PDB file of C-alpha atoms in Angstrom:
ATOM      1  CA  MET A   1      -7.543 -18.659  -7.342  1.00 61.00           C
ATOM      2  CA  ASP A   2      -4.062 -17.834  -4.793  1.00 79.00           C
ATOM      3  CA  LEU A   3      -5.337 -15.098  -2.029  1.00 86.00           C
ATOM      4  CA  ALA A   4      -2.835 -13.234   0.594  1.00 92.00           C
ATOM      5  CA  GLN A   5      -2.028 -14.114   4.138  1.00 94.00           C
ATOM      6  CA  GLN A   6      -4.772 -12.416   6.440  1.00 95.00           C
ATOM      7  CA  VAL A   7      -2.062 -12.241   9.415  1.00 97.00           C
ATOM      8  CA  ILE A   8       1.272 -10.857   8.887  1.00 97.00           C
ATOM      9  CA  GLU A   9       3.271 -10.852  12.399  1.00 96.00           C
ATOM     10  CA  LEU A  10       6.812  -8.796  12.354  1.00 93.00           C
ATOM     11  CA  ASP A  11       7.854  -8.791  14.966  1.00 88.00           C
ATOM     12  CA  ASP A  12       6.387  -5.710  16.616  1.00 92.00           C
ATOM     13  CA  LEU A  13       4.395  -4.946  13.104  1.00 96.00           C
ATOM     14  CA  THR A  14       1.271  -6.700  12.845  1.00 98.00           C
ATOM     15  CA  LEU A  15      -0.439  -6.359   9.085  1.00 98.00           C
ATOM     16  CA  ARG A  16      -3.754  -8.055   9.328  1.00 96.00           C
ATOM     17  CA  ARG A  17      -6.647  -8.375   6.936  1.00 94.00           C
ATOM     18  CA  PHE A  18      -8.653  -5.726   7.393  1.00 91.00           C
ATOM     19  CA  ASP A  19     -12.532  -5.897   9.578  1.00 89.00           C
ATOM     20  CA  GLY A  20     -14.395  -3.141   8.383  1.00 84.00           C
ATOM     21  CA  GLU A  21     -16.979  -4.523  12.036  1.00 83.00           C
ATOM     22  CA  THR A  22     -14.220  -4.957  14.383  1.00 90.00           C
ATOM     23  CA  ASP A  23     -11.206  -1.795  13.003  1.00 91.00           C
ATOM     24  CA  LEU A  24     -13.567   0.947  11.421  1.00 89.00           C
ATOM     25  CA  PRO A  25     -13.906   3.510  14.516  1.00 92.00           C
ATOM     26  CA  GLU A  26      -9.972   2.634  14.932  1.00 94.00           C
ATOM     27  CA  LEU A  27      -8.715   3.150  11.885  1.00 93.00           C
ATOM     28  CA  LEU A  28     -11.936   6.390  10.979  1.00 92.00           C
ATOM     29  CA  ARG A  29     -10.200   7.505  15.000  1.00 95.00           C
ATOM     30  CA  VAL A  30      -6.073   8.003  12.736  1.00 96.00           C
ATOM     31  CA  ILE A  31      -7.159   8.638   9.810  1.00 94.00           C
ATOM     32  CA  GLU A  32      -9.329  11.696  11.386  1.00 94.00           C
ATOM     33  CA  GLU A  33      -6.039  12.561  13.130  1.00 96.00           C
ATOM     34  CA  SER A  34      -3.931  12.390   9.803  1.00 96.00           C
ATOM     35  CA  LEU A  35      -6.008  13.968   7.649  1.00 95.00           C
ATOM     36  CA  GLU A  36      -3.357  17.257   7.047  1.00 96.00           C
ATOM     37  CA  HIS A  37      -0.964  14.710   6.795  1.00 95.00           C
ATOM     38  CA  LEU A  38      -2.073  13.038   4.441  1.00 96.00           C
ATOM     39  CA  ARG A  39      -4.559  15.700   2.650  1.00 95.00           C
ATOM     40  CA  PRO A  40      -1.671  16.931  -0.019  1.00 96.00           C
ATOM     41  CA  TRP A  41      -1.500  12.924  -1.542  1.00 95.00           C
ATOM     42  CA  MET A  42      -4.393  11.377  -1.432  1.00 93.00           C
ATOM     43  CA  ALA A  43      -7.036  12.354  -3.225  1.00 92.00           C
ATOM     44  CA  TRP A  44     -10.195  10.847  -0.893  1.00 89.00           C
ATOM     45  CA  VAL A  45      -9.625  13.004   1.482  1.00 90.00           C
ATOM     46  CA  ALA A  46     -11.249  15.943  -0.065  1.00 89.00           C
ATOM     47  CA  GLU A  47     -14.342  13.924   0.408  1.00 88.00           C
ATOM     48  CA  HIS A  48     -13.610  12.875   3.864  1.00 88.00           C
ATOM     49  CA  SER A  49     -16.706  11.923   6.224  1.00 90.00           C
ATOM     50  CA  PRO A  50     -17.373   8.813   8.554  1.00 86.00           C
ATOM     51  CA  ALA A  51     -20.022   7.274   6.378  1.00 89.00           C
ATOM     52  CA  THR A  52     -17.917   8.240   2.549  1.00 89.00           C
ATOM     53  CA  THR A  53     -14.756   6.505   4.762  1.00 86.00           C
ATOM     54  CA  SER A  54     -16.522   4.103   5.750  1.00 86.00           C
ATOM     55  CA  GLY A  55     -18.229   3.051   2.416  1.00 87.00           C
ATOM     56  CA  LEU A  56     -15.271   3.667  -0.012  1.00 84.00           C
ATOM     57  CA  LEU A  57     -13.016   0.842   3.100  1.00 83.00           C
ATOM     58  CA  ILE A  58     -16.176  -1.472   3.778  1.00 84.00           C
ATOM     59  CA  ARG A  59     -15.661  -1.383  -0.633  1.00 84.00           C
ATOM     60  CA  HIS A  60     -11.358  -2.222  -0.411  1.00 81.00           C
ATOM     61  CA  GLY A  61     -12.382  -4.686   2.469  1.00 78.00           C
ATOM     62  CA  GLU A  62     -14.901  -6.775  -0.025  1.00 82.00           C
ATOM     63  CA  CYS A  63     -12.460  -7.150  -2.127  1.00 87.00           C
ATOM     64  CA  TRP A  64     -10.513  -9.946  -0.074  1.00 90.00           C
ATOM     65  CA  ALA A  65     -12.291 -12.903  -1.462  1.00 85.00           C
ATOM     66  CA  SER A  66     -12.123 -11.773  -6.161  1.00 86.00           C
ATOM     67  CA  GLY A  67      -8.313 -11.629  -4.991  1.00 87.00           C
ATOM     68  CA  GLU A  68      -8.197  -8.351  -6.709  1.00 88.00           C
ATOM     69  CA  GLU A  69      -7.447  -6.480  -3.346  1.00 92.00           C
ATOM     70  CA  PHE A  70      -5.849  -7.820   0.233  1.00 95.00           C
ATOM     71  CA  THR A  71      -5.876  -5.102   1.802  1.00 94.00           C
ATOM     72  CA  TYR A  72      -4.236  -4.384   5.582  1.00 96.00           C
ATOM     73  CA  VAL A  73      -4.231  -3.082   9.151  1.00 96.00           C
ATOM     74  CA  ILE A  74      -0.900  -2.002   9.546  1.00 98.00           C
ATOM     75  CA  VAL A  75      -0.699  -1.881  14.000  1.00 98.00           C
ATOM     76  CA  LEU A  76       2.629  -1.608  15.639  1.00 97.00           C
ATOM     77  CA  ASP A  77       2.841  -2.236  19.442  1.00 93.00           C
ATOM     78  CA  GLY A  78      -1.141  -3.329  20.111  1.00 95.00           C
ATOM     79  CA  ALA A  79      -2.250  -0.044  18.000  1.00 97.00           C
ATOM     80  CA  ILE A  80      -3.374   0.016  14.136  1.00 97.00           C
ATOM     81  CA  VAL A  81      -1.334   3.104  12.300  1.00 98.00           C
ATOM     82  CA  GLY A  82      -1.890   2.802   9.375  1.00 97.00           C
ATOM     83  CA  LEU A  83      -3.492   1.097   6.002  1.00 96.00           C
ATOM     84  CA  CYS A  84      -1.615  -0.638   2.889  1.00 96.00           C
ATOM     85  CA  TRP A  85      -2.972  -2.818   0.152  1.00 95.00           C
ATOM     86  CA  LEU A  86      -1.924  -5.186  -2.706  1.00 96.00           C
ATOM     87  CA  LEU A  87      -4.318  -5.065  -5.772  1.00 94.00           C
ATOM     88  CA  ARG A  88      -4.756  -6.124  -9.318  1.00 90.00           C
ATOM     89  CA  ARG A  89      -4.447  -2.745 -11.212  1.00 79.00           C
ATOM     90  CA  GLU A  90      -6.697  -2.846 -13.998  1.00 75.00           C
ATOM     91  CA  ASP A  91      -4.878  -1.253 -16.804  1.00 73.00           C
ATOM     92  CA  ASP A  92      -1.938  -3.611 -15.755  1.00 70.00           C
ATOM     93  CA  PRO A  93      -1.909  -6.444 -19.157  1.00 66.00           C
ATOM     94  CA  GLY A  94       0.603  -8.605 -17.020  1.00 70.00           C
ATOM     95  CA  ASN A  95       0.959 -10.168 -14.128  1.00 89.00           C
ATOM     96  CA  GLY A  96       1.546  -7.181 -11.573  1.00 93.00           C
ATOM     97  CA  ARG A  97       0.264  -6.289  -7.855  1.00 96.00           C
ATOM     98  CA  GLU A  98       0.888  -2.820  -7.433  1.00 96.00           C
ATOM     99  CA  ILE A  99       0.882  -1.888  -3.829  1.00 97.00           C
ATOM    100  CA  GLY A 100       0.158   1.510  -1.602  1.00 96.00           C
ATOM    101  CA  TYR A 101       0.633   2.139   1.977  1.00 97.00           C
ATOM    102  CA  TRP A 102      -0.063   5.347   4.931  1.00 96.00           C
ATOM    103  CA  LEU A 103       1.573   5.842   7.735  1.00 97.00           C
ATOM    104  CA  HIS A 104      -0.887   8.434  10.325  1.00 98.00           C
ATOM    105  CA  PRO A 105       2.218  10.534  11.167  1.00 97.00           C
ATOM    106  CA  ALA A 106       3.605   9.521  14.216  1.00 97.00           C
ATOM    107  CA  ALA A 107       4.270   6.476  12.683  1.00 97.00           C
ATOM    108  CA  THR A 108       6.387   8.227   9.693  1.00 96.00           C
ATOM    109  CA  GLY A 109      10.348   7.379   9.978  1.00 94.00           C
ATOM    110  CA  ARG A 110      10.324   5.093  11.821  1.00 95.00           C
ATOM    111  CA  GLY A 111      10.617   2.147   8.962  1.00 96.00           C
ATOM    112  CA  VAL A 112       7.072   0.959   9.068  1.00 97.00           C
ATOM    113  CA  ALA A 113       6.130   1.417   5.265  1.00 97.00           C
ATOM    114  CA  THR A 114       9.137  -0.145   4.137  1.00 96.00           C
ATOM    115  CA  ARG A 115       8.645  -3.255   5.942  1.00 97.00           C
ATOM    116  CA  ALA A 116       4.896  -3.701   5.555  1.00 97.00           C
ATOM    117  CA  ALA A 117       5.685  -3.150   1.592  1.00 97.00           C
ATOM    118  CA  ARG A 118       8.351  -5.624   2.356  1.00 96.00           C
ATOM    119  CA  ALA A 119       5.852  -8.547   3.062  1.00 96.00           C
ATOM    120  CA  LEU A 120       3.523  -7.467   1.071  1.00 97.00           C
ATOM    121  CA  VAL A 121       6.213  -7.718  -1.979  1.00 96.00           C
ATOM    122  CA  ALA A 122       6.478 -11.089  -0.207  1.00 94.00           C
ATOM    123  CA  GLN A 123       2.894 -11.745  -0.681  1.00 95.00           C
ATOM    124  CA  ALA A 124       2.736 -10.778  -3.364  1.00 95.00           C
ATOM    125  CA  PHE A 125       5.404 -13.294  -4.974  1.00 95.00           C
ATOM    126  CA  ARG A 126       3.277 -15.900  -3.296  1.00 93.00           C
ATOM    127  CA  LEU A 127       0.577 -15.066  -5.094  1.00 92.00           C
ATOM    128  CA  ARG A 128       0.747 -17.935  -8.544  1.00 91.00           C
ATOM    129  CA  GLY A 129       1.639 -16.447 -11.536  1.00 90.00           C
ATOM    130  CA  VAL A 130       2.582 -12.850 -10.040  1.00 93.00           C
ATOM    131  CA  ASP A 131       6.522 -11.549 -12.023  1.00 93.00           C
ATOM    132  CA  HIS A 132       6.310  -7.929 -11.722  1.00 95.00           C
ATOM    133  CA  VAL A 133       5.278  -5.611  -8.243  1.00 97.00           C
ATOM    134  CA  GLU A 134       4.614  -1.517  -8.672  1.00 97.00           C
ATOM    135  CA  VAL A 135       5.020   1.391  -6.338  1.00 97.00           C
ATOM    136  CA  VAL A 136       3.038   3.484  -8.230  1.00 96.00           C
ATOM    137  CA  HIS A 137       3.148   7.446  -5.964  1.00 96.00           C
ATOM    138  CA  ASP A 138       3.306  11.828  -7.612  1.00 96.00           C
ATOM    139  CA  LEU A 139       6.250  12.563  -8.543  1.00 95.00           C
ATOM    140  CA  ALA A 140       6.727  15.499  -5.353  1.00 96.00           C
ATOM    141  CA  ASN A 141       5.585  12.394  -2.273  1.00 96.00           C
ATOM    142  CA  ARG A 142       9.579  11.566  -2.046  1.00 94.00           C
ATOM    143  CA  ALA A 143       8.826   9.719   1.206  1.00 94.00           C
ATOM    144  CA  SER A 144       6.867   7.454  -0.166  1.00 95.00           C
ATOM    145  CA  GLY A 145       9.181   7.171  -3.169  1.00 95.00           C
ATOM    146  CA  ALA A 146      12.258   6.604  -0.416  1.00 96.00           C
ATOM    147  CA  VAL A 147       9.756   3.572   0.230  1.00 97.00           C
ATOM    148  CA  PRO A 148      10.383   1.187  -3.346  1.00 97.00           C
ATOM    149  CA  ALA A 149      14.034   2.545  -3.217  1.00 96.00           C
ATOM    150  CA  ARG A 150      14.863   0.768  -0.349  1.00 96.00           C
ATOM    151  CA  LEU A 151      13.514  -2.031  -0.900  1.00 96.00           C
ATOM    152  CA  GLY A 152      15.309  -2.473  -4.543  1.00 96.00           C
ATOM    153  CA  PHE A 153      12.469  -1.152  -6.741  1.00 97.00           C
ATOM    154  CA  THR A 154      13.940   0.609 -10.383  1.00 97.00           C
ATOM    155  CA  GLU A 155      12.579   3.621 -11.856  1.00 96.00           C
ATOM    156  CA  HIS A 156      10.123   2.002 -14.122  1.00 95.00           C
ATOM    157  CA  LEU A 157       8.771   4.891 -16.053  1.00 95.00           C
ATOM    158  CA  ARG A 158       6.775   8.218 -15.219  1.00 97.00           C
ATOM    159  CA  ARG A 159       3.777   8.807 -16.074  1.00 96.00           C
ATOM    160  CA  PRO A 160       0.579  11.925 -17.069  1.00 96.00           C
ATOM    161  CA  ALA A 161      -1.839  12.033 -14.543  1.00 95.00           C
ATOM    162  CA  GLU A 162      -4.795  13.244 -13.236  1.00 95.00           C
ATOM    163  CA  ARG A 163      -4.225  16.151 -10.369  1.00 95.00           C
ATOM    164  CA  LEU A 164      -6.457  14.736  -8.026  1.00 93.00           C
ATOM    165  CA  ALA A 165      -4.548  15.915  -4.924  1.00 94.00           C
ATOM    166  CA  PRO A 166      -3.619  19.723  -4.164  1.00 94.00           C
ATOM    167  CA  ALA A 167       0.351  18.594  -3.831  1.00 95.00           C
ATOM    168  CA  GLU A 168       0.475  16.330  -6.904  1.00 95.00           C
ATOM    169  CA  THR A 169       2.226  17.429  -9.679  1.00 96.00           C
ATOM    170  CA  GLY A 170       0.253  15.682 -12.344  1.00 95.00           C
ATOM    171  CA  GLU A 171       3.307  13.128 -13.312  1.00 97.00           C
ATOM    172  CA  ASP A 172       3.404   9.397 -11.593  1.00 96.00           C
ATOM    173  CA  GLN A 173       6.379   7.851 -10.593  1.00 97.00           C
ATOM    174  CA  VAL A 174       5.910   3.685 -11.552  1.00 97.00           C
ATOM    175  CA  TRP A 175       9.026   1.668  -9.601  1.00 97.00           C
ATOM    176  CA  ARG A 176       8.649  -2.112 -10.307  1.00 97.00           C
ATOM    177  CA  LEU A 177      10.237  -5.054  -8.719  1.00 97.00           C
ATOM    178  CA  THR A 178      10.167  -8.099 -10.526  1.00 95.00           C
ATOM    179  CA  ARG A 179      10.710 -12.095  -9.441  1.00 93.00           C
ATOM    180  CA  HIS A 180      14.200 -12.010 -11.016  1.00 92.00           C
ATOM    181  CA  GLN A 181      15.660  -9.046  -8.627  1.00 92.00           C
ATOM    182  CA  ALA A 182      13.891  -9.313  -5.512  1.00 90.00           C
ATOM    183  CA  ASP A 183      15.720 -13.699  -6.068  1.00 88.00           C
ATOM    184  CA  HIS A 184      18.360 -11.829  -6.556  1.00 86.00           C
ATOM    185  CA  LEU A 185      18.100  -9.082  -3.178  1.00 82.00           C
ATOM    186  CA  ALA A 186      17.105 -12.249  -1.275  1.00 82.00           C
ATOM    187  CA  ALA A 187      19.952 -13.993  -2.056  1.00 81.00           C
ATOM    188  CA  GLN A 188      22.712 -10.965  -2.172  1.00 81.00           C
ATOM    189  CA  ALA A 189      21.411 -10.315   1.886  1.00 75.00           C
ATOM    190  CA  ARG A 190      21.996 -14.515   2.420  1.00 73.00           C
TER     191      ARG A 190
END
């Protein structure tokens, strides 16, 4: 089984495997400071308490060994500013992975999510058999949609989704980048 890198260094930005014991106190502080920013789009925020969110984060972190989910803290200039993940969706019959991300509001608008997502795409295509990567977000969440658009993803489909967070429309936008597209983009960049 292939596992993703545990630490990804990107100049002043580092993605590192979430370590509940070490990272939890700082990450909970970042979440507390970000609640109003996250509430419109993240359903888990409605149930947030230090205990419930800690349990959720620990469960996500434990999925690393199975290769089903790789959860990273996003560290900018030495401080945790968000979380990102690369996961295999149970409802994806192919060899795809999905990436997701969220940031503290003070870290937005600086290319952090785009750089983190680009690194996760590279990780996904290092895993054996992965042929595409997706980003899924509510249609109204334009900030989340700007990231895959900047990275060369194409709008793959729109699908109905249960409205779980206050600002959601009930329609998901699914973006997709195939291995072939990623190789083509990389060749153009050279």
